[in-house]
Coordinates of C-alpha atoms in Angstrom, one line a residue:
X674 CA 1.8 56.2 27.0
X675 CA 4.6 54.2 27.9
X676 CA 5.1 50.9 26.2
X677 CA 5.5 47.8 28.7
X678 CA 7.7 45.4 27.2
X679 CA 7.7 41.6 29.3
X680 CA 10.8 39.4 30.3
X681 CA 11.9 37.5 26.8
X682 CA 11.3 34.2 27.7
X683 CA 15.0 31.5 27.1
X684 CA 13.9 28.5 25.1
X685 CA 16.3 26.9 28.2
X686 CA 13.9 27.6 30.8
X687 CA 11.3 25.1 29.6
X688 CA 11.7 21.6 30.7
X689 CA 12.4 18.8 28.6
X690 CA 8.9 17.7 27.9
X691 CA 8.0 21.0 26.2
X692 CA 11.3 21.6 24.7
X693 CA 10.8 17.8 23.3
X694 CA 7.4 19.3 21.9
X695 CA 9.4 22.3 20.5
X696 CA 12.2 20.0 19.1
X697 CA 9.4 18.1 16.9
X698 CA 7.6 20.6 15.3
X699 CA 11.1 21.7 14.4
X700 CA 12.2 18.5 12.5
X701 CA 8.7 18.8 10.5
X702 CA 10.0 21.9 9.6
X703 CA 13.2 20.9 8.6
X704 CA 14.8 23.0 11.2
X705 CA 16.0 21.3 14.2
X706 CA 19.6 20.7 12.5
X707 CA 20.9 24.1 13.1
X708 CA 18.1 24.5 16.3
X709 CA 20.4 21.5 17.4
X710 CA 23.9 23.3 17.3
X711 CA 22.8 26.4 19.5
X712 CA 24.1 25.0 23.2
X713 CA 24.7 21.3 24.4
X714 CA 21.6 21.0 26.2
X715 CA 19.3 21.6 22.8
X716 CA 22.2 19.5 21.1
X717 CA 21.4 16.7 23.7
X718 CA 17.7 16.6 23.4
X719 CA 18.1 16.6 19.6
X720 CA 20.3 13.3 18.8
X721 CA 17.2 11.1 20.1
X722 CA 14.9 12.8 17.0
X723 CA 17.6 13.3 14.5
X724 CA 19.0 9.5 14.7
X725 CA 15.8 7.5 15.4
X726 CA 15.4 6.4 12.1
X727 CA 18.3 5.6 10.1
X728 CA 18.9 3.3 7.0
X729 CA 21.7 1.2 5.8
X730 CA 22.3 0.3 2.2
X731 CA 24.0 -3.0 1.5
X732 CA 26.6 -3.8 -1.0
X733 CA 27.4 -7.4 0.0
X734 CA 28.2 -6.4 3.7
X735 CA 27.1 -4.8 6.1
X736 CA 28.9 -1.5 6.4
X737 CA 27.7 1.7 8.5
X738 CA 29.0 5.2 9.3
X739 CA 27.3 6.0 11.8
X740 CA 29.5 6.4 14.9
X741 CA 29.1 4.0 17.8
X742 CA 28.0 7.0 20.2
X743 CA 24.9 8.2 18.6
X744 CA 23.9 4.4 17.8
X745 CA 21.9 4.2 20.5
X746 CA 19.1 6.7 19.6
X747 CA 18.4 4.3 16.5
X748 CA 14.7 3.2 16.9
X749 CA 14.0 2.4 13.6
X750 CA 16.1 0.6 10.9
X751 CA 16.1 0.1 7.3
X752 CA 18.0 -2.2 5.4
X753 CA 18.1 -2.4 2.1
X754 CA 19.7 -5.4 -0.1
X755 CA 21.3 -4.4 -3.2
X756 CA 23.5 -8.3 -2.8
X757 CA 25.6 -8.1 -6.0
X758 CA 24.7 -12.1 -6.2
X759 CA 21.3 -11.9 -7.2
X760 CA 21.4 -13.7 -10.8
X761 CA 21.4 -11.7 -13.6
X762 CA 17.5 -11.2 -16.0
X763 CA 17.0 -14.3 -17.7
X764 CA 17.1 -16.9 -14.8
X765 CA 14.2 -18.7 -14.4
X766 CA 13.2 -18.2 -10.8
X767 CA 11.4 -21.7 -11.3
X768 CA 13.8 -24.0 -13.0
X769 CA 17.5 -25.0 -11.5
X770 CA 19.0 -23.2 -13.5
X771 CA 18.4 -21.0 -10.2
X772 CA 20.1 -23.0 -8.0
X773 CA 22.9 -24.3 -10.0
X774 CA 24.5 -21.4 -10.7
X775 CA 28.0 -21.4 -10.5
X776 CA 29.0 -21.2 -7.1
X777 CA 32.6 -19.7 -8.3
X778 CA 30.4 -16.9 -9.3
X779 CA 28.7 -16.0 -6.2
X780 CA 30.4 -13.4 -3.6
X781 CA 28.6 -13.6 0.0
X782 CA 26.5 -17.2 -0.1
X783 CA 26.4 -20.7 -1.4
X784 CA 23.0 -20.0 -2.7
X785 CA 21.8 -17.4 -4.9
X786 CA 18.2 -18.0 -3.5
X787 CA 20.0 -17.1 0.4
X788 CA 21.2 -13.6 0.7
X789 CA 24.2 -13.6 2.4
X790 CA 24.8 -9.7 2.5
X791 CA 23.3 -9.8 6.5
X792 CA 25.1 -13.2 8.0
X793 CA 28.2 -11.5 8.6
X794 CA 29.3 -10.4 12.6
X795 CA 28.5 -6.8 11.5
X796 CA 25.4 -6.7 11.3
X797 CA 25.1 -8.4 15.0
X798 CA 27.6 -6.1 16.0
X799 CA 25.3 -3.3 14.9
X800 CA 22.1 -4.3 16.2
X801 CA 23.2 -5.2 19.9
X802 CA 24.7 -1.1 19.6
X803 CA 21.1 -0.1 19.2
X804 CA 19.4 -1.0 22.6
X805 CA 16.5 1.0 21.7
X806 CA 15.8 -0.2 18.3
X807 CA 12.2 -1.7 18.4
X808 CA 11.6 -1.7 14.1
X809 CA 13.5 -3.0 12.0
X810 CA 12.9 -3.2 7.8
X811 CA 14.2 -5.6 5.4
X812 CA 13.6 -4.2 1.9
X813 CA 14.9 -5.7 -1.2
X814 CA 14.6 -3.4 -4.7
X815 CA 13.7 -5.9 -7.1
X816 CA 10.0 -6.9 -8.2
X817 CA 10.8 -10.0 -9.3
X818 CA 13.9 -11.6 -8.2
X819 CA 14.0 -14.7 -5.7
X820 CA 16.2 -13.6 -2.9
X821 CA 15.7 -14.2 0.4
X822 CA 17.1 -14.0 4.3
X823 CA 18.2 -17.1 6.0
X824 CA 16.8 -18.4 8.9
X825 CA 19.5 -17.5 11.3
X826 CA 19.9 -14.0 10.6
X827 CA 15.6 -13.8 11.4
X828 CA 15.8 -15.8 14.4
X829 CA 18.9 -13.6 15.9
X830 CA 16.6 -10.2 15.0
X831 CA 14.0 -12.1 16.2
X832 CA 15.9 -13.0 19.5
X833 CA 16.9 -8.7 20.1
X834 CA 14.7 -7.9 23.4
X835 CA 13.4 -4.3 22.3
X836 CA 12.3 -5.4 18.9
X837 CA 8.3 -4.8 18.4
X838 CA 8.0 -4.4 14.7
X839 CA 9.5 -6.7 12.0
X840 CA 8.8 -5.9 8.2
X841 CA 10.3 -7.3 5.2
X842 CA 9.6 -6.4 1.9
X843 CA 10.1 -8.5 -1.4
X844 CA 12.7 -10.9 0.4
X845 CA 11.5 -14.7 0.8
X846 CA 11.3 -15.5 4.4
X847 CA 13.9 -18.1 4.9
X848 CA 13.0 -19.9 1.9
X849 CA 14.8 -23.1 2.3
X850 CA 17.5 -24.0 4.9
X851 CA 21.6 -24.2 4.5
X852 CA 23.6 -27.4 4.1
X853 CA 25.0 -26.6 7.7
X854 CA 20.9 -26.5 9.2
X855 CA 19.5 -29.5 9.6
X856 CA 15.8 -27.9 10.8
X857 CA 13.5 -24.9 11.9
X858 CA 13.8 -24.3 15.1
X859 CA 12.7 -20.9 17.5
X860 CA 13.2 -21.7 20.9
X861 CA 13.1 -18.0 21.9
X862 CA 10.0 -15.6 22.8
X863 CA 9.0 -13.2 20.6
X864 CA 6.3 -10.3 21.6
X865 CA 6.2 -9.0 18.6
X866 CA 3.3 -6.2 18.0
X867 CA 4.2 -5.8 14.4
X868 CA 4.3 -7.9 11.5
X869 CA 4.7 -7.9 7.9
X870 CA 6.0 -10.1 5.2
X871 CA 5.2 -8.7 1.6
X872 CA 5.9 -9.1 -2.1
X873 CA 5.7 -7.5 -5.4
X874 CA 2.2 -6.8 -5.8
X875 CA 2.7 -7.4 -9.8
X876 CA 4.7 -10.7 -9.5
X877 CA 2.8 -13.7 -9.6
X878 CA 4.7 -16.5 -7.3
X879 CA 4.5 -19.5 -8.9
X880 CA 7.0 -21.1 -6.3
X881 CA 6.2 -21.9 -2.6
X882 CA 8.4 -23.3 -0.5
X883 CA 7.7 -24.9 2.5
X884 CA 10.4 -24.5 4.4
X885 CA 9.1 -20.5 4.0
X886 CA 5.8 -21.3 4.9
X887 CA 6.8 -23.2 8.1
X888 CA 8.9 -20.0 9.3
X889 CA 6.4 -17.8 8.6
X890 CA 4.0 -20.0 10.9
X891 CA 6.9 -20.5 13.8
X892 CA 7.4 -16.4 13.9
X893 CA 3.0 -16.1 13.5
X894 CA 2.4 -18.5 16.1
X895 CA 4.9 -17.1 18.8
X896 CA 4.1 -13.9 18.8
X897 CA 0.0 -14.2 18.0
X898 CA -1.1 -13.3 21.1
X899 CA 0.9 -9.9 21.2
X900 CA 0.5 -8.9 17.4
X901 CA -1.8 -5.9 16.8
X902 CA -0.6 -5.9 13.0
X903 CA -0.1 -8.5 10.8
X904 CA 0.3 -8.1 6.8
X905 CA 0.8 -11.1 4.5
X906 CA 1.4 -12.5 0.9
X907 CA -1.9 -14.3 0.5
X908 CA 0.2 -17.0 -1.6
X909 CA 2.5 -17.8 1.7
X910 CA -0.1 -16.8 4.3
X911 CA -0.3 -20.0 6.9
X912 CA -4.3 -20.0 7.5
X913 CA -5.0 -23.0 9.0
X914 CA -3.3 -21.2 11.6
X915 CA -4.9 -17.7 10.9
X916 CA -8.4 -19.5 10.9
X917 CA -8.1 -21.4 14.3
X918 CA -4.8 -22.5 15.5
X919 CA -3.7 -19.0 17.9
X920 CA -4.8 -16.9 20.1
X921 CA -5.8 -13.5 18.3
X922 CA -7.0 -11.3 21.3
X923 CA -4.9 -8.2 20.4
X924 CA -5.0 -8.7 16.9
X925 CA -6.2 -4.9 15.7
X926 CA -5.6 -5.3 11.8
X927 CA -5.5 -7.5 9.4
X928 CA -3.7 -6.7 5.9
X929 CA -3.6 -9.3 3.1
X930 CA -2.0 -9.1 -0.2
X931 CA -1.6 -11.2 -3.2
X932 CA -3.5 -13.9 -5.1
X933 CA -7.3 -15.0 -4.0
X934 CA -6.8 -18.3 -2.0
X935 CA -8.8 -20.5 0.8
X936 CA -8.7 -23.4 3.3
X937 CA -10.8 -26.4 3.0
X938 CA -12.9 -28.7 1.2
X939 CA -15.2 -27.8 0.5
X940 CA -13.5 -24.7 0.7
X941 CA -13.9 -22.0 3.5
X942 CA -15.8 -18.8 2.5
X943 CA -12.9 -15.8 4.1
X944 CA -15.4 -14.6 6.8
X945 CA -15.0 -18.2 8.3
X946 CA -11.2 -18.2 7.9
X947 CA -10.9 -15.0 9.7
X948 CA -14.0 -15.3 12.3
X949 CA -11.9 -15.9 15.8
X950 CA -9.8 -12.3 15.0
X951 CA -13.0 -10.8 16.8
X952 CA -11.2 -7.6 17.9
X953 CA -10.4 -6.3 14.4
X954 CA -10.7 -2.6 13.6
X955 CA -9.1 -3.1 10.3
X956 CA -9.8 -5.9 7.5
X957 CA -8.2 -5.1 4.2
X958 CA -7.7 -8.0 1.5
X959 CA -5.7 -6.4 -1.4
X960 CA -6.3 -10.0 -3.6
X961 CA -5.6 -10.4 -7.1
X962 CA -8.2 -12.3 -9.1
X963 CA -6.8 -15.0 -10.4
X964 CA -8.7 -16.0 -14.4
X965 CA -9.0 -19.4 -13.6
X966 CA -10.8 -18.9 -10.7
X967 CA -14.7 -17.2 -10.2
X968 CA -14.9 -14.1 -7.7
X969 CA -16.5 -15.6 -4.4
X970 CA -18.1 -13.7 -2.2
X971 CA -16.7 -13.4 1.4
X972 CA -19.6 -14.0 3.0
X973 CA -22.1 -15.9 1.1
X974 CA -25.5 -17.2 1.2
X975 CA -25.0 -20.6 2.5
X976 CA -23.1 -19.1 5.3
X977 CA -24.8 -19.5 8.9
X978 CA -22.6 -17.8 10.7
X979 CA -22.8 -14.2 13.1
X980 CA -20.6 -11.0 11.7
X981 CA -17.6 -11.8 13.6
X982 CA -16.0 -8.3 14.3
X983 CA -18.5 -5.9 16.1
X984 CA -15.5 -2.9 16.6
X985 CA -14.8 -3.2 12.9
X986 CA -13.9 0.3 11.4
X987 CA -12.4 -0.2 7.6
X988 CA -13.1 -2.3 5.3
X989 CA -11.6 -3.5 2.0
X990 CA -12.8 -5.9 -0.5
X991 CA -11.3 -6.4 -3.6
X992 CA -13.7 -8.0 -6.5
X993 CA -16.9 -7.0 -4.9
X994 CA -20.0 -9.9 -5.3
X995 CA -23.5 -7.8 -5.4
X996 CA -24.5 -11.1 -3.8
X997 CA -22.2 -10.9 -0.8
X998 CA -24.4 -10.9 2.9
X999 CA -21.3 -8.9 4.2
X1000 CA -22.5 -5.5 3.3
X1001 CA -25.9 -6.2 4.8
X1002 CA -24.1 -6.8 8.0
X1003 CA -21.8 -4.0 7.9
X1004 CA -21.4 -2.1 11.9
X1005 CA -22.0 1.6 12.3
X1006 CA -18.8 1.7 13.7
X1007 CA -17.2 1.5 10.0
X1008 CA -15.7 4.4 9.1
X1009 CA -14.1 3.4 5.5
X1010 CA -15.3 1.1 2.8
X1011 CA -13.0 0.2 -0.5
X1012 CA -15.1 -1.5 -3.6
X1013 CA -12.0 -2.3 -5.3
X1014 CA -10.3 -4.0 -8.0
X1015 CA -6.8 -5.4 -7.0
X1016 CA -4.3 -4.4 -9.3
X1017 CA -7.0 -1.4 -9.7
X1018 CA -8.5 -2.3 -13.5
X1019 CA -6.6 1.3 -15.1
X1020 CA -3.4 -0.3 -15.0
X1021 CA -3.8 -2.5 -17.6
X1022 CA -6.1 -1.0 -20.0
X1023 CA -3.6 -1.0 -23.1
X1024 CA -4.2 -0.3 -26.4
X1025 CA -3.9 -3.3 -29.0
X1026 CA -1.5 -2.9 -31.9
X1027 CA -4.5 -1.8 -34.3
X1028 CA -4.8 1.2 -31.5
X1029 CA -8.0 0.4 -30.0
X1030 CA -7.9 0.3 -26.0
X1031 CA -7.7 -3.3 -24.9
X1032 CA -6.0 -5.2 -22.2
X1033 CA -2.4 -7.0 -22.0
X1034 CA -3.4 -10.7 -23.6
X1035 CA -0.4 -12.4 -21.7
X1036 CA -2.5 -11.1 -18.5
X1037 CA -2.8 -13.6 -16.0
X1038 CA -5.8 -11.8 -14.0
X1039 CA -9.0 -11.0 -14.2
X1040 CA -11.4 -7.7 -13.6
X1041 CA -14.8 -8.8 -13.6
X1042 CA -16.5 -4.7 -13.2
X1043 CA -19.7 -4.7 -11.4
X1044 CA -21.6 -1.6 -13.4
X1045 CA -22.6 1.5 -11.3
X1046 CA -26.2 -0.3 -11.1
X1047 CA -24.4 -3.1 -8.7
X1048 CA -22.3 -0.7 -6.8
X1049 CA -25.4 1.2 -6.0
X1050 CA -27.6 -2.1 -5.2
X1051 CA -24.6 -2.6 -2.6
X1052 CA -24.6 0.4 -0.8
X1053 CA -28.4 1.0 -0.3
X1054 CA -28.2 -2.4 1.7
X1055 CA -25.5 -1.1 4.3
X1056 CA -26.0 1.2 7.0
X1057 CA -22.4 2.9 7.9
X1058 CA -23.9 6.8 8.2
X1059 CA -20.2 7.4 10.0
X1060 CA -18.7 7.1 7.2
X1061 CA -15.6 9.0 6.4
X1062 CA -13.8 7.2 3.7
X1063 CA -15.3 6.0 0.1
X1064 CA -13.8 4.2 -2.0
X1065 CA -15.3 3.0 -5.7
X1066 CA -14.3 1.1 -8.5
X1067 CA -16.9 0.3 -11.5
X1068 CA -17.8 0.0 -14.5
X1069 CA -19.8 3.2 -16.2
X1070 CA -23.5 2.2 -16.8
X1071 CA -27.0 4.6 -17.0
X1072 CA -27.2 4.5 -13.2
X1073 CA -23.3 6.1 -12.5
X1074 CA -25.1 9.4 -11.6
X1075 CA -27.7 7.9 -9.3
X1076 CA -25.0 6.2 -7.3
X1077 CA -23.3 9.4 -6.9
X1078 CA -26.4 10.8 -5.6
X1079 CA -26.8 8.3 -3.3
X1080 CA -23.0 8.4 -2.1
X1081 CA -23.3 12.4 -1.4
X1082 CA -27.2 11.3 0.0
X1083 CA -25.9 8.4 2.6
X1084 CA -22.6 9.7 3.5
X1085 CA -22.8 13.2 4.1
X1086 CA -20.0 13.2 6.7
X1087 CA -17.4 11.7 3.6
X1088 CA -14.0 13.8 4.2
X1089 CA -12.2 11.6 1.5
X1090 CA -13.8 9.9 -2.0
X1091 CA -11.5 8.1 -3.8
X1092 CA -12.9 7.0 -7.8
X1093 CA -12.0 5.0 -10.6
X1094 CA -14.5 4.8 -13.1
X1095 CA -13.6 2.9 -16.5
X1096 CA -16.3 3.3 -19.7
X1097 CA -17.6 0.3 -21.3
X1098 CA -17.3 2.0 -24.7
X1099 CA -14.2 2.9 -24.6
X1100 CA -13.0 0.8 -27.8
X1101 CA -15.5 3.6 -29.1
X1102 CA -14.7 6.8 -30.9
X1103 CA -17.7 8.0 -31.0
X1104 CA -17.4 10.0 -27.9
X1105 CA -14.5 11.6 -28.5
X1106 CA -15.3 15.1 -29.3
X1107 CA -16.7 15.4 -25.8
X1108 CA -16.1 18.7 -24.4
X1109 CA -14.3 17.1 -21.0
X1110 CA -15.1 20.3 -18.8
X1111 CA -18.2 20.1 -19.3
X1112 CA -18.5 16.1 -18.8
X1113 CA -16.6 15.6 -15.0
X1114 CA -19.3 19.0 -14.6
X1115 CA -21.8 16.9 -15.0
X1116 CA -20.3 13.9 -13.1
X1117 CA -19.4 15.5 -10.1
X1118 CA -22.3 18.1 -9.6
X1119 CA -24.3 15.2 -7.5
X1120 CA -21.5 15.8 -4.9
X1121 CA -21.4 18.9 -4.4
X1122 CA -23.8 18.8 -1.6
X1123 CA -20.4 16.5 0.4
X1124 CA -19.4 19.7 3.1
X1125 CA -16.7 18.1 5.0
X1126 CA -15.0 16.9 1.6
X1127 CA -11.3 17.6 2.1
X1128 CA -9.7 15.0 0.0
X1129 CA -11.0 13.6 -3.7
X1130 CA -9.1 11.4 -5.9
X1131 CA -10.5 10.5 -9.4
X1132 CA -10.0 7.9 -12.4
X1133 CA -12.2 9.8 -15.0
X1134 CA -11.4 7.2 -17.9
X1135 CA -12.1 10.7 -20.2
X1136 CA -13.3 9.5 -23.8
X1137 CA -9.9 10.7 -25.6
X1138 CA -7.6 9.7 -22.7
X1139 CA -4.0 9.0 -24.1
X1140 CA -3.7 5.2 -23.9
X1141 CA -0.2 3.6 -24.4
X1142 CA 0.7 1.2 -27.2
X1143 CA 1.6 -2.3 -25.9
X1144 CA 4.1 -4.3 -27.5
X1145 CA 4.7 -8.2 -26.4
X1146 CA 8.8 -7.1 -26.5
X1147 CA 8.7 -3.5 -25.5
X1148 CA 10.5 -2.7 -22.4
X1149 CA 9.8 -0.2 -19.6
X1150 CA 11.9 2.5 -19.9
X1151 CA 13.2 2.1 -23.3
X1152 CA 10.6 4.5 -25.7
X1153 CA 7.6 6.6 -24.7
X1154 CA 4.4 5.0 -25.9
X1155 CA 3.1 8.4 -26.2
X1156 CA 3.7 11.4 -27.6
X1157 CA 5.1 14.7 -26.2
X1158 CA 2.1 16.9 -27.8
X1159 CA -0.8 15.0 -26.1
X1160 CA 0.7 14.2 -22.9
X1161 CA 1.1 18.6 -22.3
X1162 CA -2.4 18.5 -24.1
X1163 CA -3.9 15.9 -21.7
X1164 CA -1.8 17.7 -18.7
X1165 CA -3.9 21.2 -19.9
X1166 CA -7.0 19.5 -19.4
X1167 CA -6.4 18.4 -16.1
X1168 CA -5.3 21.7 -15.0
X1169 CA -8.7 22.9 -16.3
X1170 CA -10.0 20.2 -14.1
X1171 CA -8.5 20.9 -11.4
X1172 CA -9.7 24.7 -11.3
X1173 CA -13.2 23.6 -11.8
X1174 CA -13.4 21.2 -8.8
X1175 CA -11.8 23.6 -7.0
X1176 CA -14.9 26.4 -7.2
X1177 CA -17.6 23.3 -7.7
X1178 CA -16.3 21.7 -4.3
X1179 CA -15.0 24.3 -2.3
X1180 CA -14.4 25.6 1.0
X1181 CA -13.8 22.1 2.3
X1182 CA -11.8 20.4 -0.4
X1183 CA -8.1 20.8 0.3
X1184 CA -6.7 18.1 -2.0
X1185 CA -7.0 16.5 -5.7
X1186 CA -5.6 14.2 -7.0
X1187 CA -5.8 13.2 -10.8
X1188 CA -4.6 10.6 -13.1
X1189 CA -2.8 11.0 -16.3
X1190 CA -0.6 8.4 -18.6
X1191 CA 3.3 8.9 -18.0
X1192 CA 6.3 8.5 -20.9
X1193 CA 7.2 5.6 -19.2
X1194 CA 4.1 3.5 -19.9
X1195 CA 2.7 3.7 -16.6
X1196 CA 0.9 6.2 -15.0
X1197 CA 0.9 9.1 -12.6
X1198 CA -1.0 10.6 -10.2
X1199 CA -1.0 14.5 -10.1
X1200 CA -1.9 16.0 -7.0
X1201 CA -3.4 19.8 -7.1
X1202 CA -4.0 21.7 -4.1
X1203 CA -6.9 23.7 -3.4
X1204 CA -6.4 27.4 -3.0
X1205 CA -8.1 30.6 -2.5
X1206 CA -7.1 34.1 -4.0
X1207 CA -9.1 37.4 -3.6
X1208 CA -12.1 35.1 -3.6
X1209 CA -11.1 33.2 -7.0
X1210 CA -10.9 29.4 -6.0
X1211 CA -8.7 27.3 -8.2
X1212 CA -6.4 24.7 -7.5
X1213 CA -2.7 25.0 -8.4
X1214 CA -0.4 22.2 -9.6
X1215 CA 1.9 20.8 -6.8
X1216 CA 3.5 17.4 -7.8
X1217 CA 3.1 14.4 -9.3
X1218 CA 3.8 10.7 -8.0
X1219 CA 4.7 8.2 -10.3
X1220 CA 3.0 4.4 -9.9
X1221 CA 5.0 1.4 -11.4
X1222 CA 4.3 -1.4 -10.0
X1223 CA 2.3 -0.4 -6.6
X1224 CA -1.0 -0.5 -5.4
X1225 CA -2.5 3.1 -5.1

């Protein structure tokens, strides 16, 4: 029979639309570069993907070497500030010793508190060479350090007529003015989509300034009615004008990081503060809570008021209140809940120098755990059966495997369950000849029943767990508080782990992800992925992802 071969088919004779298509899945593969050199038309279509994002590292200037021709396929930039003339540890970010440093000393600015690595002509040169740039990313590498951008390099990024998303990251936002500025002024539109202002998750900021606080509000209030994003430091957020002054019709999500704060007095409850966003799909408050301070509850008793966003799809509350009316009220339209701690309670559960757990006494926060019993009370009075997204954060009591009944019971449609269980007793050695198979067996066998599970991430706060050893003067980085031997130990039992959840919560479960202790007095999370060979299911190590000073 003879064998009919068809016409090979040139990648050239597809129009750009599908060739775009072809060029993509190329770059996630990690092929396009030399898919890129094969003729000039491929070449052509290719600069657009291979130079839309592109980052630029400064050393005090503003310095790029990236020619002037390919500039304008830059849709995305990051810059990142590593300004020589941030002072050196041991300046107090609150005193003047701050600003009085020797000005003889400082390179690019008057002002250590003003970075001056981005007021040169460069980095206006650069940007008006990038007519299709529409982000743009200030970062700035240090947790702790006050450094911010001046007000005239945000209002002439501000002023750039493609620009849709503005992000910076740990800078201040123009935190006080120059001597040659005599006041904040924007006298430009902005339509900004996009906008986020955040800081280290780990620092508390003791110092507001309001000159900050008034840009923030100026860049807020002239581009409210176009944002769809908006992320905050809670400490700098302006919400007098997030409760009523602007127009929030597009506003889509709402992100909002930092320590608990209100409006008012008597003061506002958050549901109030946030009620004319009526269009939000997204609500997440990431807020530390702070010891002096009682947990409130974001929508309390006393509160007359209607649920304020009908469309509302996630949902994350830090410091959950069992009294709280908001999970009564919760739309079927949710589709992920977080009952959370913020920083999540594992990160500081130290050990105290007589090497029982405990936490960090100079801790400035508090973690008031609702027990299991709570969490379970909460969930049986909200009706979200689209649920798609759990995620739980408690303290172990006698009802932890009812709840997890209930969680596999209500949300049967769950594709992701993230956990972080911590044990009353763990000051307690009593438990520590546990087998630990043979414990998370027990644990997770209520969800078993989850089908479309695809994704679980656990805490399992294991009796026996390494814990580090805190020291008032010991220093990240410096000497393990563990040993070698029982991190490979603990790192064996997690593998072990790992194969069992595998065969427990297969075929649907794609990913785990597992916490361990890491050398470096943090933690890690190791991520195992689920695999199935002549019919053995286990789950095979993959990587790990180390968490200093972020939010998981």
């Amino acid at each position: 029979m003879p064998i009919i071969r068809s016409p090979s088919t040139s990648i050239l004779s597809f129009n750009d639309d599908v060739l775009d298509i072809i060029l993509e899945v190329a770059r996630r593969d990690r092929s396009i570069v030399p898919l890129s050199t094969t003729c000039r038309r491929i070449r052509w279509r290719s600069l657009p993907i291979l130079f839309r994002k592109y980052t630029i590292a400064s050393y005090g200037q503003v310095n790029t070497s990236l020619p002037a021709t390919l500039r304008q396929f830059v849709t995305t930039l990051l810059l990142i500030d590593y300004c020589g003339d941030v002072p050196l540890p041991g300046v107090d970010e609150t005193s003047e010793e701050w600003a009085l440093i020797a000005p003889s000393l400082l390179r690019y600015t008057d002002d250590a508190r003003l970075c001056g690595a981005y007021k040169s002509k460069a980095l206006a040169d650069v940007l008006l060479q990038m007519p299709r740039l529409h982000t743009i990313e200030f970062r700035f590498p240090s947790l702790t350090y006050l450094h911010g951008i001046p007000w005239p390099v945000l209002k002439h990024v501000l002023s750039l007529p493609s620009l849709q998303e503005l992000c910076v990251d740990m800078h201040r936002f123009a935190p006080m003015l120059s001597d040659t500025e005599q006041e904040l002024t924007l006298d430009i539109p902005i339509n900004l989509t996009s906008f986020s202002h955040t800081l280290s998750d780990y620092h508390r900021r003791s110092v507001v300034f309001p000159t900050e606080r008034k840009a923030l509000e100026l860049v807020i209030k002239s581009s409210s009615s176009s944002l769809r994003r908006l992320t905050l430091a809670m400490e700098l957020a302006p919400l007098d004008l997030l409760h009523n002054g602007a127009d929030w019709s597009n506003l889509r999500e709402l992100h909002l990081r930092g320590q608990y704060r209100t409006i008012g007095d008597p003061p506002l409850p958050l549901i109030s503060v946030f009620a004319h966003m009526s269009q939000l799909r997204i609500l997440d408050l990431k807020l530390i809570q702070p010891t002096e301070l009682d947990p409130q509850p974001i929508w309390p008793s006393g509160y007359l008021g209607q649920w304020p966003w009908p469309e509302l799809e996630e949902l994350t509350v830090s410091c959950p209140q069992i009294g709280d009316n908001i999970y009564g009220a919760l739309p079927t339209t949710l589709r992920r809940l977080c009952l959370r701690y913020t920083p999540h309670c594992l990160n500081h559960l130290w050990r105290t120098e007589d090497g029982l757990p405990g936490r960090r006494a100079d801790c400035q926060w508090q973690w008031p755990l609702l027990p299991s019993a709570d969490i379970l009370e909460i969930l049986r009075r909200s009706d979200v059966p689209r649920l798609r997204h759990l995620e739980l954060e408690y303290e172990v009591d006698d009802s932890e495997l009812d709840l997890l009944r209930s969680v596999a019971e209500r949300y049967p449609g769950l594709t992701s369950f993230h956990l972080f269980r911590c044990r009353k007793d763990r000051n307690s050695h009593s438990t520590a000849d546990v087998n630990p198979t043979d414990y998370v067996r027990r644990l997770i066998k209520p969800l078993t029943s989850l089908t479309n599970l695809e994704e679980i991430t656990l805490h399992l706060d294991l009796p026996g767990t390494p814990r580090p050893q805190y020291f008032p003067t010991m220093r990240f980085g410096s000497s393990g508080p563990y040993t070698l031997e029982e991190l490979e130990e603990f790192s064996r039992i997690l593998q072990v782990i790992a194969d069992m959840l595998a065969r427990m919560l297969r075929p649907s479960l794609r990913t785990i992800t597992l916490w361990k202790p890491a050398y470096n007095a943090v933690f890690e999370w190791r991520i195992y992925d689920v695999v199935c060979d002549d019919g053995e299911w286990h789950a095979p190590y993959v990587s790990s992802v180390p968490q200093n000073y972020t939010y998981y």
